[in-house]
Amino acid sequence: SDPERFADAGRALPVSQDPSMPSRIILCAMGTGRGLESLRALLADQSAGLFGASILLGAAITDPVPRMPRPLVAARIQLSSAVRVWRLPHIKGLELDGFPRRYPAAYSRLVKDVDAMPRATAHVG
């Protein structure tokens, strides 16, 4: 990805100290059972106001395998009723080769969607 556009907050939320300038957050999860459950828990925390001064833009869910099992597809679809979801397809060899030369179109679509969002978009926590 592009380090000038995105920041990895590790396992912490990048919450702004200035409520007038809330952080814009995209939650990222692997599309496994554990990943989707963790995402569901984070969405509950955000809904409860535990994210502080932040704007949740949506969630990016990466497919861990080329063909997703139906229960995981159903869980992803269910999550999309609560928050905007971007499905990022599996990239063969990524775990071994590092960053690919070319990403699938879904990745550039996510960037375009976020760039097109007004600064005061989405759910403010």
XYZ file of C-alpha atoms in Angstrom, residues 24-105:
82
model
C -11.091 8.831 9.998
C -10.912 5.087 10.551
C -11.262 2.053 8.327
C -11.307 -1.150 10.340
C -9.408 -3.962 8.623
C -10.066 -7.639 9.195
C -9.204 -10.974 7.686
C -12.335 -12.735 6.443
C -11.894 -15.711 8.778
C -14.319 -16.636 11.542
C -12.013 -15.115 14.161
C -11.379 -11.996 12.067
C -15.089 -11.352 11.503
C -15.877 -11.896 15.196
C -13.148 -9.398 16.144
C -14.578 -6.926 13.648
C -18.068 -7.425 15.082
C -16.707 -6.693 18.592
C -14.940 -3.530 17.376
C -18.146 -2.337 15.716
C -19.990 -2.841 19.014
C -17.298 -0.809 20.817
C -17.551 1.950 18.223
C -21.330 1.976 18.515
C -20.966 2.323 22.291
C -18.815 5.437 21.788
C -15.541 3.854 22.902
C -13.568 5.124 19.884
C -13.625 8.738 21.039
C -13.238 11.476 18.444
C -13.376 9.381 15.294
C -15.329 8.825 12.103
C -15.809 5.219 11.054
C -15.633 5.144 7.256
C -16.193 1.408 6.986
C -14.475 -1.949 7.157
C -12.089 -3.618 4.719
C -12.339 -7.401 4.825
C -9.625 -9.420 3.095
C -10.470 -12.889 1.808
C -7.913 -15.358 3.241
C -8.465 -17.897 0.423
C -9.523 -17.666 -3.238
C -12.923 -19.321 -2.671
C -14.620 -18.282 0.552
C -16.820 -20.783 2.436
C -20.505 -19.838 2.347
C -20.851 -19.230 6.114
C -18.048 -16.643 5.985
C -19.563 -14.952 2.934
C -22.893 -14.817 4.802
C -21.189 -13.309 7.873
C -19.518 -10.643 5.715
C -22.840 -9.792 4.080
C -24.469 -9.555 7.514
C -21.775 -7.117 8.669
C -22.407 -4.964 5.613
C -25.834 -4.121 7.019
C -24.135 -2.323 9.933
C -21.221 -0.610 8.193
C -19.865 -0.004 4.708
C -17.764 -3.016 3.738
C -15.074 -3.288 1.102
C -14.278 -6.870 0.104
C -10.628 -7.266 -0.774
C -9.944 -10.479 -2.686
C -7.252 -12.993 -1.853
C -3.906 -12.306 -3.543
C -2.064 -15.519 -4.334
C 1.474 -15.600 -2.952
C 1.119 -12.423 -0.890
C 2.084 -14.187 2.337
C 5.366 -15.317 0.746
C 6.235 -12.707 -1.851
C 5.347 -9.496 -0.049
C 3.643 -6.733 -1.984
C 2.410 -7.629 -5.477
C 3.328 -5.585 -8.544
C -0.344 -5.070 -9.295
C -3.301 -5.163 -6.917
C -6.812 -6.335 -7.874
C -9.258 -3.556 -8.833
